[in-house]
PDB file of C-alpha atoms in Angstrom:
ATOM      1  CA  MET A   1    -145.282 -33.380 101.826  1.00  0.00           C
ATOM      2  CA  ASP A   2    -141.846 -33.743 103.387  1.00  0.00           C
ATOM      3  CA  GLN A   3    -141.110 -30.521 105.278  1.00  0.00           C
ATOM      4  CA  SER A   4    -137.459 -30.534 104.136  1.00  0.00           C
ATOM      5  CA  ILE A   5    -138.644 -30.518 100.525  1.00  0.00           C
ATOM      6  CA  SER A   6    -141.124 -27.738 101.128  1.00  0.00           C
ATOM      7  CA  ASN A   7    -138.337 -25.627 102.678  1.00  0.00           C
ATOM      8  CA  TRP A   8    -135.949 -26.259  99.757  1.00  0.00           C
ATOM      9  CA  PRO A   9    -136.255 -22.769  98.151  1.00  0.00           C
ATOM     10  CA  GLU A  10    -135.525 -21.141 101.506  1.00  0.00           C
ATOM     11  CA  GLN A  11    -132.538 -23.449 102.153  1.00  0.00           C
ATOM     12  CA  ALA A  12    -131.178 -22.834  98.654  1.00  0.00           C
ATOM     13  CA  ALA A  13    -131.334 -19.088  99.212  1.00  0.00           C
ATOM     14  CA  ILE A  14    -129.387 -19.450 102.464  1.00  0.00           C
ATOM     15  CA  TRP A  15    -126.648 -21.481 100.757  1.00  0.00           C
ATOM     16  CA  GLN A  16    -126.462 -19.072  97.821  1.00  0.00           C
ATOM     17  CA  SER A  17    -126.017 -16.185 100.228  1.00  0.00           C
ATOM     18  CA  ALA A  18    -123.296 -18.069 102.121  1.00  0.00           C
ATOM     19  CA  PHE A  19    -121.380 -18.909  98.924  1.00  0.00           C
ATOM     20  CA  ALA A  20    -121.630 -15.310  97.684  1.00  0.00           C
ATOM     21  CA  SER A  21    -120.337 -14.016 101.020  1.00  0.00           C
ATOM     22  CA  ALA A  22    -117.423 -16.478 100.980  1.00  0.00           C
ATOM     23  CA  GLU A  23    -116.536 -15.494  97.403  1.00  0.00           C
ATOM     24  CA  ARG A  24    -116.494 -11.795  98.306  1.00  0.00           C
ATOM     25  CA  SER A  25    -114.304 -12.533 101.310  1.00  0.00           C
ATOM     26  CA  LEU A  26    -111.821 -14.520  99.227  1.00  0.00           C
ATOM     27  CA  LYS A  27    -111.614 -11.799  96.587  1.00  0.00           C
ATOM     28  CA  ASN A  28    -110.931  -9.196  99.254  1.00  0.00           C
ATOM     29  CA  GLU A  29    -108.057 -11.277 100.627  1.00  0.00           C
ATOM     30  CA  LEU A  30    -106.433 -11.803  97.226  1.00  0.00           C
ATOM     31  CA  SER A  31    -103.580  -9.446  96.421  1.00  0.00           C
ATOM     32  CA  GLU A  32    -101.563  -8.891  93.257  1.00  0.00           C
ATOM     33  CA  ILE A  33     -97.889  -9.603  93.841  1.00  0.00           C
ATOM     34  CA  VAL A  34     -94.885  -9.335  91.519  1.00  0.00           C
ATOM     35  CA  TRP A  35     -92.840 -12.514  91.172  1.00  0.00           C
ATOM     36  CA  THR A  36     -89.340 -12.963  89.776  1.00  0.00           C
ATOM     37  CA  ALA A  37     -87.680 -16.062  88.348  1.00  0.00           C
ATOM     38  CA  VAL A  38     -84.565 -16.822  86.293  1.00  0.00           C
ATOM     39  CA  VAL A  39     -84.235 -18.951  83.160  1.00  0.00           C
ATOM     40  CA  GLY A  40     -80.994 -19.938  81.467  1.00  0.00           C
ATOM     41  CA  PRO A  41     -79.096 -22.716  79.706  1.00  0.00           C
ATOM     42  CA  ASP A  42     -78.711 -25.993  81.570  1.00  0.00           C
ATOM     43  CA  PRO A  43     -75.063 -26.000  82.758  1.00  0.00           C
ATOM     44  CA  MET A  44     -74.964 -29.803  82.797  1.00  0.00           C
ATOM     45  CA  ASN A  45     -75.614 -30.160  79.073  1.00  0.00           C
ATOM     46  CA  GLY A  46     -73.424 -29.576  76.061  1.00  0.00           C
ATOM     47  CA  GLY A  47     -73.893 -26.707  73.670  1.00  0.00           C
ATOM     48  CA  ASP A  48     -73.161 -23.020  73.546  1.00  0.00           C
ATOM     49  CA  SER A  49     -74.145 -21.578  76.913  1.00  0.00           C
ATOM     50  CA  ALA A  50     -72.971 -18.039  76.064  1.00  0.00           C
ATOM     51  CA  LYS A  51     -76.039 -17.246  73.934  1.00  0.00           C
ATOM     52  CA  THR A  52     -78.780 -15.068  75.403  1.00  0.00           C
ATOM     53  CA  ILE A  53     -81.443 -12.531  74.429  1.00  0.00           C
ATOM     54  CA  ASN A  54     -80.350  -9.102  73.229  1.00  0.00           C
ATOM     55  CA  SER A  55     -83.008  -6.902  74.854  1.00  0.00           C
ATOM     56  CA  PRO A  56     -86.035  -7.001  77.174  1.00  0.00           C
ATOM     57  CA  LYS A  57     -89.091  -8.725  75.731  1.00  0.00           C
ATOM     58  CA  ILE A  58     -92.652  -9.549  76.737  1.00  0.00           C
ATOM     59  CA  VAL A  59     -93.822 -13.105  76.084  1.00  0.00           C
ATOM     60  CA  GLY A  60     -97.415 -13.740  77.058  1.00  0.00           C
ATOM     61  CA  ASN A  61     -97.896 -12.138  80.474  1.00  0.00           C
ATOM     62  CA  MET A  62     -94.217 -12.391  81.422  1.00  0.00           C
ATOM     63  CA  SER A  63     -91.486  -9.782  81.104  1.00  0.00           C
ATOM     64  CA  LEU A  64     -88.054 -11.037  80.064  1.00  0.00           C
ATOM     65  CA  LEU A  65     -85.504  -8.569  81.410  1.00  0.00           C
ATOM     66  CA  SER A  66     -82.042  -7.898  80.060  1.00  0.00           C
ATOM     67  CA  PRO A  67     -79.424 -10.423  81.227  1.00  0.00           C
ATOM     68  CA  VAL A  68     -77.831  -8.985  84.344  1.00  0.00           C
ATOM     69  CA  GLU A  69     -74.300 -10.310  84.225  1.00  0.00           C
ATOM     70  CA  MET A  70     -72.239 -13.359  83.420  1.00  0.00           C
ATOM     71  CA  MET A  71     -72.794 -16.382  85.639  1.00  0.00           C
ATOM     72  CA  THR A  72     -69.840 -18.701  86.170  1.00  0.00           C
ATOM     73  CA  GLU A  73     -70.230 -22.288  87.320  1.00  0.00           C
ATOM     74  CA  PHE A  74     -67.684 -25.032  87.897  1.00  0.00           C
ATOM     75  CA  VAL A  75     -69.362 -28.334  87.052  1.00  0.00           C
ATOM     76  CA  PRO A  76     -68.242 -31.913  86.378  1.00  0.00           C
ATOM     77  CA  CYS A  77     -66.905 -32.257  82.846  1.00  0.00           C
ATOM     78  CA  LEU A  78     -69.389 -33.543  80.302  1.00  0.00           C
ATOM     79  CA  HIS A  79     -67.002 -36.311  79.281  1.00  0.00           C
ATOM     80  CA  PRO A  80     -67.451 -39.342  81.549  1.00  0.00           C
ATOM     81  CA  GLY A  81     -64.665 -41.368  83.076  1.00  0.00           C
ATOM     82  CA  GLN A  82     -62.642 -38.351  84.234  1.00  0.00           C
ATOM     83  CA  ILE A  83     -63.223 -38.149  87.957  1.00  0.00           C
ATOM     84  CA  ALA A  84     -61.032 -35.079  88.482  1.00  0.00           C
ATOM     85  CA  ALA A  85     -62.165 -33.134  85.423  1.00  0.00           C
ATOM     86  CA  ARG A  86     -64.241 -30.010  85.864  1.00  0.00           C
ATOM     87  CA  GLU A  87     -65.693 -27.583  83.397  1.00  0.00           C
ATOM     88  CA  TYR A  88     -66.204 -23.843  83.600  1.00  0.00           C
ATOM     89  CA  VAL A  89     -69.604 -22.919  82.213  1.00  0.00           C
ATOM     90  CA  TYR A  90     -70.312 -19.278  81.450  1.00  0.00           C
ATOM     91  CA  SER A  91     -73.828 -18.057  80.794  1.00  0.00           C
ATOM     92  CA  TRP A  92     -76.046 -14.982  80.904  1.00  0.00           C
ATOM     93  CA  PRO A  93     -79.306 -16.066  82.583  1.00  0.00           C
ATOM     94  CA  VAL A  94     -82.450 -14.053  81.945  1.00  0.00           C
ATOM     95  CA  PRO A  95     -84.566 -12.673  84.816  1.00  0.00           C
ATOM     96  CA  VAL A  96     -88.307 -13.074  84.250  1.00  0.00           C
ATOM     97  CA  GLN A  97     -91.054 -11.165  86.030  1.00  0.00           C
ATOM     98  CA  GLY A  98     -94.819 -11.335  86.181  1.00  0.00           C
ATOM     99  CA  THR A  99     -97.735 -10.799  88.530  1.00  0.00           C
ATOM    100  CA  MET A 100     -99.914 -13.250  90.425  1.00  0.00           C
ATOM    101  CA  LEU A 101    -103.085 -13.117  92.483  1.00  0.00           C
ATOM    102  CA  THR A 102    -102.514 -14.988  95.713  1.00  0.00           C
ATOM    103  CA  PHE A 103    -103.504 -15.184  99.370  1.00  0.00           C
ATOM    104  CA  ASN A 104     -99.926 -15.808 100.457  1.00  0.00           C
ATOM    105  CA  ASP A 105     -96.801 -14.374  98.825  1.00  0.00           C
ATOM    106  CA  ARG A 106     -94.986 -17.635  99.614  1.00  0.00           C
ATOM    107  CA  VAL A 107     -97.372 -19.663  97.467  1.00  0.00           C
ATOM    108  CA  VAL A 108     -96.877 -19.332  93.711  1.00  0.00           C
ATOM    109  CA  PRO A 109     -99.787 -20.635  91.595  1.00  0.00           C
ATOM    110  CA  GLY A 110     -99.112 -23.685  89.449  1.00  0.00           C
ATOM    111  CA  SER A 111     -99.969 -21.683  86.325  1.00  0.00           C
ATOM    112  CA  VAL A 112     -96.842 -19.559  86.853  1.00  0.00           C
ATOM    113  CA  HIS A 113     -94.632 -22.651  87.023  1.00  0.00           C
ATOM    114  CA  ARG A 114     -96.262 -24.090  83.892  1.00  0.00           C
ATOM    115  CA  ASN A 115     -95.744 -20.830  82.008  1.00  0.00           C
ATOM    116  CA  LEU A 116     -92.075 -20.733  82.982  1.00  0.00           C
ATOM    117  CA  ALA A 117     -91.599 -24.330  81.847  1.00  0.00           C
ATOM    118  CA  LEU A 118     -93.074 -23.488  78.443  1.00  0.00           C
ATOM    119  CA  LEU A 119     -90.990 -20.310  78.188  1.00  0.00           C
ATOM    120  CA  ALA A 120     -87.772 -22.228  78.903  1.00  0.00           C
ATOM    121  CA  ALA A 121     -88.766 -24.854  76.331  1.00  0.00           C
ATOM    122  CA  LEU A 122     -89.387 -22.196  73.668  1.00  0.00           C
ATOM    123  CA  LEU A 123     -85.986 -20.664  74.395  1.00  0.00           C
ATOM    124  CA  SER A 124     -84.494 -24.147  74.008  1.00  0.00           C
ATOM    125  CA  VAL A 125     -85.858 -24.149  70.466  1.00  0.00           C
ATOM    126  CA  VAL A 126     -84.449 -20.664  69.819  1.00  0.00           C
ATOM    127  CA  PHE A 127     -80.920 -21.413  71.047  1.00  0.00           C
ATOM    128  CA  GLU A 128     -80.890 -25.135  70.137  1.00  0.00           C
ATOM    129  CA  VAL A 129     -79.557 -26.017  73.593  1.00  0.00           C
ATOM    130  CA  PRO A 130     -81.687 -26.883  76.624  1.00  0.00           C
ATOM    131  CA  TRP A 131     -82.829 -23.942  78.716  1.00  0.00           C
ATOM    132  CA  ILE A 132     -84.323 -24.550  82.141  1.00  0.00           C
ATOM    133  CA  VAL A 133     -85.762 -22.614  85.075  1.00  0.00           C
ATOM    134  CA  ARG A 134     -82.643 -21.739  87.097  1.00  0.00           C
ATOM    135  CA  GLN A 135     -84.509 -19.935  89.890  1.00  0.00           C
ATOM    136  CA  GLN A 136     -88.075 -20.855  90.755  1.00  0.00           C
ATOM    137  CA  PRO A 137     -90.476 -17.885  90.982  1.00  0.00           C
ATOM    138  CA  PHE A 138     -90.709 -16.049  94.285  1.00  0.00           C
ATOM    139  CA  ALA A 139     -92.322 -12.814  95.427  1.00  0.00           C
ATOM    140  CA  PHE A 140     -89.715 -10.201  94.610  1.00  0.00           C
ATOM    141  CA  LEU A 141     -89.451  -6.843  92.880  1.00  0.00           C
ATOM    142  CA  GLY A 142     -85.956  -5.456  92.592  1.00  0.00           C
ATOM    143  CA  ASN A 143     -82.436  -6.039  91.350  1.00  0.00           C
ATOM    144  CA  ILE A 144     -81.725  -9.728  90.766  1.00  0.00           C
ATOM    145  CA  SER A 145     -77.941  -9.198  90.509  1.00  0.00           C
ATOM    146  CA  PRO A 146     -77.158 -10.220  94.114  1.00  0.00           C
ATOM    147  CA  LEU A 147     -78.854 -13.562  93.516  1.00  0.00           C
ATOM    148  CA  ILE A 148     -76.690 -14.228  90.457  1.00  0.00           C
ATOM    149  CA  ALA A 149     -73.563 -12.969  92.222  1.00  0.00           C
ATOM    150  CA  ALA A 150     -74.180 -15.271  95.189  1.00  0.00           C
ATOM    151  CA  SER A 151     -73.839 -18.282  92.919  1.00  0.00           C
ATOM    152  CA  ARG A 152     -70.628 -17.138  91.264  1.00  0.00           C
ATOM    153  CA  GLU A 153     -67.753 -19.572  91.499  1.00  0.00           C
ATOM    154  CA  ASN A 154     -64.204 -18.616  92.459  1.00  0.00           C
ATOM    155  CA  VAL A 155     -62.632 -18.543  89.010  1.00  0.00           C
ATOM    156  CA  PRO A 156     -58.857 -18.343  88.438  1.00  0.00           C
ATOM    157  CA  SER A 157     -57.711 -15.197  86.673  1.00  0.00           C
ATOM    158  CA  HIS A 158     -56.748 -17.137  83.530  1.00  0.00           C
ATOM    159  CA  GLN A 159     -60.302 -18.482  83.268  1.00  0.00           C
ATOM    160  CA  ASN A 160     -62.414 -15.352  83.224  1.00  0.00           C
ATOM    161  CA  GLY A 161     -64.565 -16.550  80.347  1.00  0.00           C
ATOM    162  CA  PRO A 162     -65.934 -14.585  77.396  1.00  0.00           C
ATOM    163  CA  GLU A 163     -66.229 -10.830  77.823  1.00  0.00           C
ATOM    164  CA  HIS A 164     -69.631 -10.569  76.166  1.00  0.00           C
ATOM    165  CA  PRO A 165     -72.543 -12.900  75.478  1.00  0.00           C
ATOM    166  CA  GLN A 166     -73.676 -13.888  72.009  1.00  0.00           C
ATOM    167  CA  GLU A 167     -76.861 -11.850  71.910  1.00  0.00           C
ATOM    168  CA  THR A 168     -79.779 -13.079  69.830  1.00  0.00           C
ATOM    169  CA  GLU A 169     -82.956 -11.323  68.726  1.00  0.00           C
ATOM    170  CA  LEU A 170     -85.945 -13.478  69.578  1.00  0.00           C
ATOM    171  CA  PRO A 171     -87.713 -14.514  66.351  1.00  0.00           C
ATOM    172  CA  THR A 172     -91.337 -13.477  65.916  1.00  0.00           C
ATOM    173  CA  TRP A 173     -92.498 -17.087  66.058  1.00  0.00           C
ATOM    174  CA  VAL A 174     -91.670 -17.136  69.784  1.00  0.00           C
ATOM    175  CA  PHE A 175     -94.466 -14.641  70.465  1.00  0.00           C
ATOM    176  CA  GLU A 176     -96.893 -16.234  67.998  1.00  0.00           C
ATOM    177  CA  GLY A 177     -95.907 -19.666  69.229  1.00  0.00           C
ATOM    178  CA  TRP A 178     -96.595 -18.758  72.840  1.00  0.00           C
ATOM    179  CA  ASP A 179    -100.257 -18.122  72.079  1.00  0.00           C
ATOM    180  CA  ARG A 180    -100.534 -21.125  69.797  1.00  0.00           C
ATOM    181  CA  SER A 181     -98.912 -23.457  72.345  1.00  0.00           C
ATOM    182  CA  ASN A 182    -101.262 -22.336  75.085  1.00  0.00           C
ATOM    183  CA  ALA A 183    -104.256 -22.908  72.818  1.00  0.00           C
ATOM    184  CA  ASP A 184    -103.138 -26.319  71.510  1.00  0.00           C
ATOM    185  CA  ARG A 185    -102.155 -29.107  73.896  1.00  0.00           C
ATOM    186  CA  ALA A 186    -100.459 -31.193  71.189  1.00  0.00           C
ATOM    187  CA  LEU A 187     -98.204 -28.295  70.203  1.00  0.00           C
ATOM    188  CA  ARG A 188     -97.404 -27.498  73.822  1.00  0.00           C
ATOM    189  CA  ASN A 189     -96.535 -31.157  74.458  1.00  0.00           C
ATOM    190  CA  ALA A 190     -94.252 -31.179  71.412  1.00  0.00           C
ATOM    191  CA  VAL A 191     -92.356 -28.060  72.525  1.00  0.00           C
ATOM    192  CA  LEU A 192     -91.867 -29.350  76.073  1.00  0.00           C
ATOM    193  CA  THR A 193     -90.834 -32.814  74.888  1.00  0.00           C
ATOM    194  CA  HIS A 194     -88.329 -31.405  72.379  1.00  0.00           C
ATOM    195  CA  SER A 195     -86.677 -29.487  75.223  1.00  0.00           C
ATOM    196  CA  GLU A 196     -86.532 -32.640  77.352  1.00  0.00           C
ATOM    197  CA  ALA A 197     -85.034 -34.548  74.410  1.00  0.00           C
ATOM    198  CA  LEU A 198     -82.255 -31.954  74.156  1.00  0.00           C
ATOM    199  CA  ARG A 199     -81.409 -32.587  77.814  1.00  0.00           C
ATOM    200  CA  LEU A 200     -81.191 -36.329  77.140  1.00  0.00           C
ATOM    201  CA  THR A 201     -79.088 -36.130  73.977  1.00  0.00           C
ATOM    202  CA  ASP A 202     -75.583 -36.177  75.488  1.00  0.00           C
ATOM    203  CA  HIS A 203     -75.971 -38.739  78.255  1.00  0.00           C
ATOM    204  CA  HIS A 204     -79.072 -40.759  77.308  1.00  0.00           C
ATOM    205  CA  PRO A 205     -79.127 -40.695  73.496  1.00  0.00           C
ATOM    206  CA  SER A 206     -81.345 -43.757  73.055  1.00  0.00           C
ATOM    207  CA  PHE A 207     -84.075 -42.169  75.162  1.00  0.00           C
ATOM    208  CA  ALA A 208     -83.546 -38.845  73.387  1.00  0.00           C
ATOM    209  CA  LEU A 209     -84.551 -40.643  70.186  1.00  0.00           C
ATOM    210  CA  VAL A 210     -87.743 -41.873  71.882  1.00  0.00           C
ATOM    211  CA  ALA A 211     -88.574 -38.286  72.872  1.00  0.00           C
ATOM    212  CA  PHE A 212     -87.855 -36.796  69.440  1.00  0.00           C
ATOM    213  CA  MET A 213     -90.060 -39.438  67.815  1.00  0.00           C
ATOM    214  CA  ALA A 214     -92.824 -38.470  70.258  1.00  0.00           C
ATOM    215  CA  VAL A 215     -92.533 -34.897  68.964  1.00  0.00           C
ATOM    216  CA  PHE A 216     -93.291 -36.113  65.435  1.00  0.00           C
ATOM    217  CA  GLN A 217     -96.329 -38.008  66.703  1.00  0.00           C
ATOM    218  CA  ALA A 218     -97.640 -35.002  68.649  1.00  0.00           C
ATOM    219  CA  LEU A 219     -97.251 -32.606  65.726  1.00  0.00           C
ATOM    220  CA  GLY A 220     -98.695 -35.129  63.305  1.00  0.00           C
ATOM    221  CA  SER A 221    -101.823 -35.413  65.454  1.00  0.00           C
ATOM    222  CA  ARG A 222    -102.575 -31.785  64.605  1.00  0.00           C
ATOM    223  CA  ILE A 223    -102.935 -32.552  60.895  1.00  0.00           C
ATOM    224  CA  GLU A 224    -103.796 -36.267  60.657  1.00  0.00           C
ATOM    225  CA  LYS A 225    -106.463 -38.155  62.633  1.00  0.00           C
ATOM    226  CA  ARG A 226    -105.207 -41.647  61.783  1.00  0.00           C
ATOM    227  CA  GLU A 227    -102.691 -42.432  64.514  1.00  0.00           C
ATOM    228  CA  ASN A 228    -100.564 -44.750  62.382  1.00  0.00           C
ATOM    229  CA  LYS A 229    -100.127 -41.985  59.780  1.00  0.00           C
ATOM    230  CA  GLN A 230     -99.348 -39.080  62.092  1.00  0.00           C
ATOM    231  CA  ARG A 231     -95.549 -39.387  62.173  1.00  0.00           C
ATOM    232  CA  GLU A 232     -95.317 -39.537  58.396  1.00  0.00           C
ATOM    233  CA  ALA A 233     -97.770 -36.645  57.994  1.00  0.00           C
ATOM    234  CA  ALA A 234     -95.589 -34.457  60.197  1.00  0.00           C
ATOM    235  CA  LEU A 235     -92.342 -35.406  58.461  1.00  0.00           C
ATOM    236  CA  ARG A 236     -93.754 -34.858  54.979  1.00  0.00           C
ATOM    237  CA  GLN A 237     -94.301 -31.191  55.854  1.00  0.00           C
ATOM    238  CA  ILE A 238     -90.572 -30.528  55.540  1.00  0.00           C
ATOM    239  CA  LEU A 239     -89.020 -33.690  54.049  1.00  0.00           C
ATOM    240  CA  SER A 240     -89.216 -35.525  50.775  1.00  0.00           C
ATOM    241  CA  SER A 241     -90.672 -39.026  50.644  1.00  0.00           C
ATOM    242  CA  ILE A 242     -87.183 -40.572  50.623  1.00  0.00           C
ATOM    243  CA  GLU A 243     -86.002 -38.414  53.546  1.00  0.00           C
ATOM    244  CA  SER A 244     -89.147 -39.245  55.524  1.00  0.00           C
ATOM    245  CA  LYS A 245     -88.607 -42.968  55.060  1.00  0.00           C
ATOM    246  CA  GLU A 246     -85.018 -42.593  56.254  1.00  0.00           C
ATOM    247  CA  ILE A 247     -86.222 -41.010  59.508  1.00  0.00           C
ATOM    248  CA  LEU A 248     -89.095 -43.470  59.913  1.00  0.00           C
ATOM    249  CA  ARG A 249     -86.675 -46.391  59.712  1.00  0.00           C
ATOM    250  CA  LEU A 250     -85.328 -45.218  63.062  1.00  0.00           C
ATOM    251  CA  TYR A 251     -88.749 -45.833  64.569  1.00  0.00           C
ATOM    252  CA  GLY A 252     -87.659 -49.429  64.985  1.00  0.00           C
ATOM    253  CA  ASN A 253     -84.830 -48.242  67.253  1.00  0.00           C
ATOM    254  CA  ARG A 254     -87.315 -46.126  69.174  1.00  0.00           C
ATOM    255  CA  SER A 255     -89.636 -49.101  69.708  1.00  0.00           C
ATOM    256  CA  ASP A 256     -86.794 -51.392  70.773  1.00  0.00           C
ATOM    257  CA  THR A 257     -85.738 -48.868  73.419  1.00  0.00           C
ATOM    258  CA  ALA A 258     -89.250 -48.010  74.626  1.00  0.00           C
ATOM    259  CA  HIS A 259     -90.565 -51.578  74.777  1.00  0.00           C
ATOM    260  CA  GLN A 260     -87.511 -53.777  75.323  1.00  0.00           C
ATOM    261  CA  GLY A 261     -84.879 -51.489  76.832  1.00  0.00           C
ATOM    262  CA  VAL A 262     -82.467 -51.868  73.906  1.00  0.00           C
ATOM    263  CA  LEU A 263     -79.804 -49.134  73.852  1.00  0.00           C
ATOM    264  CA  PHE A 264     -78.035 -47.849  70.750  1.00  0.00           C
ATOM    265  CA  GLY A 265     -75.871 -44.911  71.851  1.00  0.00           C
ATOM    266  CA  SER A 266     -72.976 -44.235  74.172  1.00  0.00           C
ATOM    267  CA  GLU A 267     -74.889 -45.688  77.145  1.00  0.00           C
ATOM    268  CA  ILE A 268     -73.708 -49.167  76.136  1.00  0.00           C
ATOM    269  CA  VAL A 269     -70.043 -48.156  76.482  1.00  0.00           C
ATOM    270  CA  ALA A 270     -70.439 -46.128  79.701  1.00  0.00           C
ATOM    271  CA  GLY A 271     -70.577 -42.906  77.750  1.00  0.00           C
ATOM    272  CA  MET A 272     -67.208 -43.366  76.078  1.00  0.00           C
ATOM    273  CA  SER A 273     -66.539 -43.621  72.348  1.00  0.00           C
ATOM    274  CA  SER A 274     -64.093 -46.184  71.042  1.00  0.00           C
ATOM    275  CA  HIS A 275     -60.494 -44.974  71.102  1.00  0.00           C
ATOM    276  CA  GLU A 276     -59.428 -47.425  68.430  1.00  0.00           C
ATOM    277  CA  PHE A 277     -58.458 -45.598  65.259  1.00  0.00           C
ATOM    278  CA  ASN A 278     -59.862 -47.179  62.124  1.00  0.00           C
ATOM    279  CA  PRO A 279     -60.426 -45.003  59.043  1.00  0.00           C
ATOM    280  CA  TYR A 280     -62.740 -47.647  57.548  1.00  0.00           C
ATOM    281  CA  TRP A 281     -65.012 -48.314  60.500  1.00  0.00           C
ATOM    282  CA  GLU A 282     -66.880 -46.256  63.077  1.00  0.00           C
ATOM    283  CA  PRO A 283     -68.364 -47.788  66.241  1.00  0.00           C
ATOM    284  CA  PRO A 284     -72.142 -48.162  65.810  1.00  0.00           C
ATOM    285  CA  GLU A 285     -72.933 -46.266  69.018  1.00  0.00           C
ATOM    286  CA  GLN A 286     -70.843 -43.331  67.808  1.00  0.00           C
ATOM    287  CA  LEU A 287     -72.475 -43.432  64.377  1.00  0.00           C
ATOM    288  CA  PHE A 288     -75.918 -43.494  66.022  1.00  0.00           C
ATOM    289  CA  GLN A 289     -75.248 -40.254  67.891  1.00  0.00           C
ATOM    290  CA  ARG A 290     -73.265 -38.449  65.217  1.00  0.00           C
ATOM    291  CA  GLU A 291     -75.643 -39.148  62.345  1.00  0.00           C
ATOM    292  CA  SER A 292     -78.993 -40.673  63.278  1.00  0.00           C
ATOM    293  CA  LEU A 293     -79.739 -38.762  66.465  1.00  0.00           C
ATOM    294  CA  ARG A 294     -78.455 -35.412  65.173  1.00  0.00           C
ATOM    295  CA  LYS A 295     -80.562 -35.773  62.053  1.00  0.00           C
ATOM    296  CA  VAL A 296     -83.704 -36.518  64.076  1.00  0.00           C
ATOM    297  CA  GLN A 297     -82.929 -33.568  66.356  1.00  0.00           C
ATOM    298  CA  ARG A 298     -82.625 -31.224  63.375  1.00  0.00           C
ATOM    299  CA  VAL A 299     -85.931 -32.415  61.909  1.00  0.00           C
ATOM    300  CA  SER A 300     -87.676 -32.004  65.274  1.00  0.00           C
ATOM    301  CA  GLN A 301     -86.317 -28.462  65.541  1.00  0.00           C
ATOM    302  CA  GLU A 302     -87.478 -27.478  62.050  1.00  0.00           C
ATOM    303  CA  LEU A 303     -90.900 -29.050  62.495  1.00  0.00           C
ATOM    304  CA  ILE A 304     -91.559 -27.282  65.772  1.00  0.00           C
ATOM    305  CA  VAL A 305     -90.582 -23.908  64.333  1.00  0.00           C
ATOM    306  CA  ARG A 306     -92.914 -24.516  61.397  1.00  0.00           C
ATOM    307  CA  HIS A 307     -95.840 -25.308  63.676  1.00  0.00           C
ATOM    308  CA  LEU A 308     -95.092 -22.338  65.915  1.00  0.00           C
ATOM    309  CA  GLN A 309     -95.229 -19.965  62.963  1.00  0.00           C
ATOM    310  CA  ALA A 310     -98.737 -18.703  62.285  1.00  0.00           C
ATOM    311  CA  ASP A 311     -98.814 -19.577  58.572  1.00  0.00           C
ATOM    312  CA  GLN A 312     -96.805 -22.769  58.564  1.00  0.00           C
ATOM    313  CA  MET A 313     -99.042 -25.368  60.172  1.00  0.00           C
ATOM    314  CA  PHE A 314    -100.220 -27.021  56.988  1.00  0.00           C
ATOM    315  CA  GLY A 315     -97.040 -26.924  54.979  1.00  0.00           C
ATOM    316  CA  LYS A 316     -97.131 -23.450  53.400  1.00  0.00           C
ATOM    317  CA  SER A 317     -93.663 -22.251  52.467  1.00  0.00           C
ATOM    318  CA  ALA A 318     -91.950 -19.739  54.692  1.00  0.00           C
ATOM    319  CA  SER A 319     -90.262 -16.911  53.331  1.00  0.00           C
ATOM    320  CA  GLY A 320     -68.169 -18.219  70.896  1.00  0.00           C
ATOM    321  CA  SER A 321     -68.766 -21.113  73.025  1.00  0.00           C
ATOM    322  CA  GLY A 322     -68.831 -20.345  76.771  1.00  0.00           C
ATOM    323  CA  LYS A 323     -67.030 -23.490  77.927  1.00  0.00           C
ATOM    324  CA  HIS A 324     -63.531 -24.521  78.804  1.00  0.00           C
ATOM    325  CA  CYS A 325     -62.550 -27.867  80.294  1.00  0.00           C
ATOM    326  CA  GLU A 326     -59.816 -28.304  82.887  1.00  0.00           C
ATOM    327  CA  GLU A 327     -58.413 -31.331  84.629  1.00  0.00           C
TER     328      GLU A 327
END
């Protein structure tokens, strides 16, 4: 008999002992460290940036702290074609804290970044404007105010912004939805994609439509196995047959953009709407964004909330702007 085979039990025991020793060593070197990050509305997108949470909350294993103070940013105006225009954006970002097990306090595990991305996406659904991670997580326990203050712009006295934020109580479906999104990949994908679609709406409306349609597909996959029926299955949870067909007709636009690069919104006129006044006619790109895209956005919002709520998955019934533009 081969001697190496006959010694196999002894060799296996040696390797098992080595692995156990290495595991104990790694565990001893791990330390629990507090991390801090900041989430807030995307200053480069339209919408009401003055909305924020009204009190500290715990979502999953993360603590959302009270907004520290108003953050003021001076960014290029949302309206294209105005090279000198700037916009004051006022917001109340939310500090977020949690703990992590790590060998090095400079290395934040990927799970923390993924959790923050999902948290920001859920807050995008709450406030109906895109929220993003404004400060990536770093090992820190203390007052975050200096970090916010360091980013404050020099604002003229006549542009001090709103005195108070528009505080909002987080709905219960945020907490239920956190657990459900982490347990269901399709739901998590839908929430993240809806948030990305919101970021595309103003400047890349045709691709925003592609993303919103993907939300319908993802949510439909939770209740319908046949792929070609999933979009309709999702829409029929909140829309009538006629309303569903109206939304599904836009799937042709989605396919033209995704497969052939056809654009339907303001991209085709460099972001500008027609300045010609005609009470009997509206430019098609303007009509696309004002009616079609906004309608799809509203349906995506309502569908996601329904799926985030614990009892709504299968269609059971449920019981001041912070901007000023200067040139």
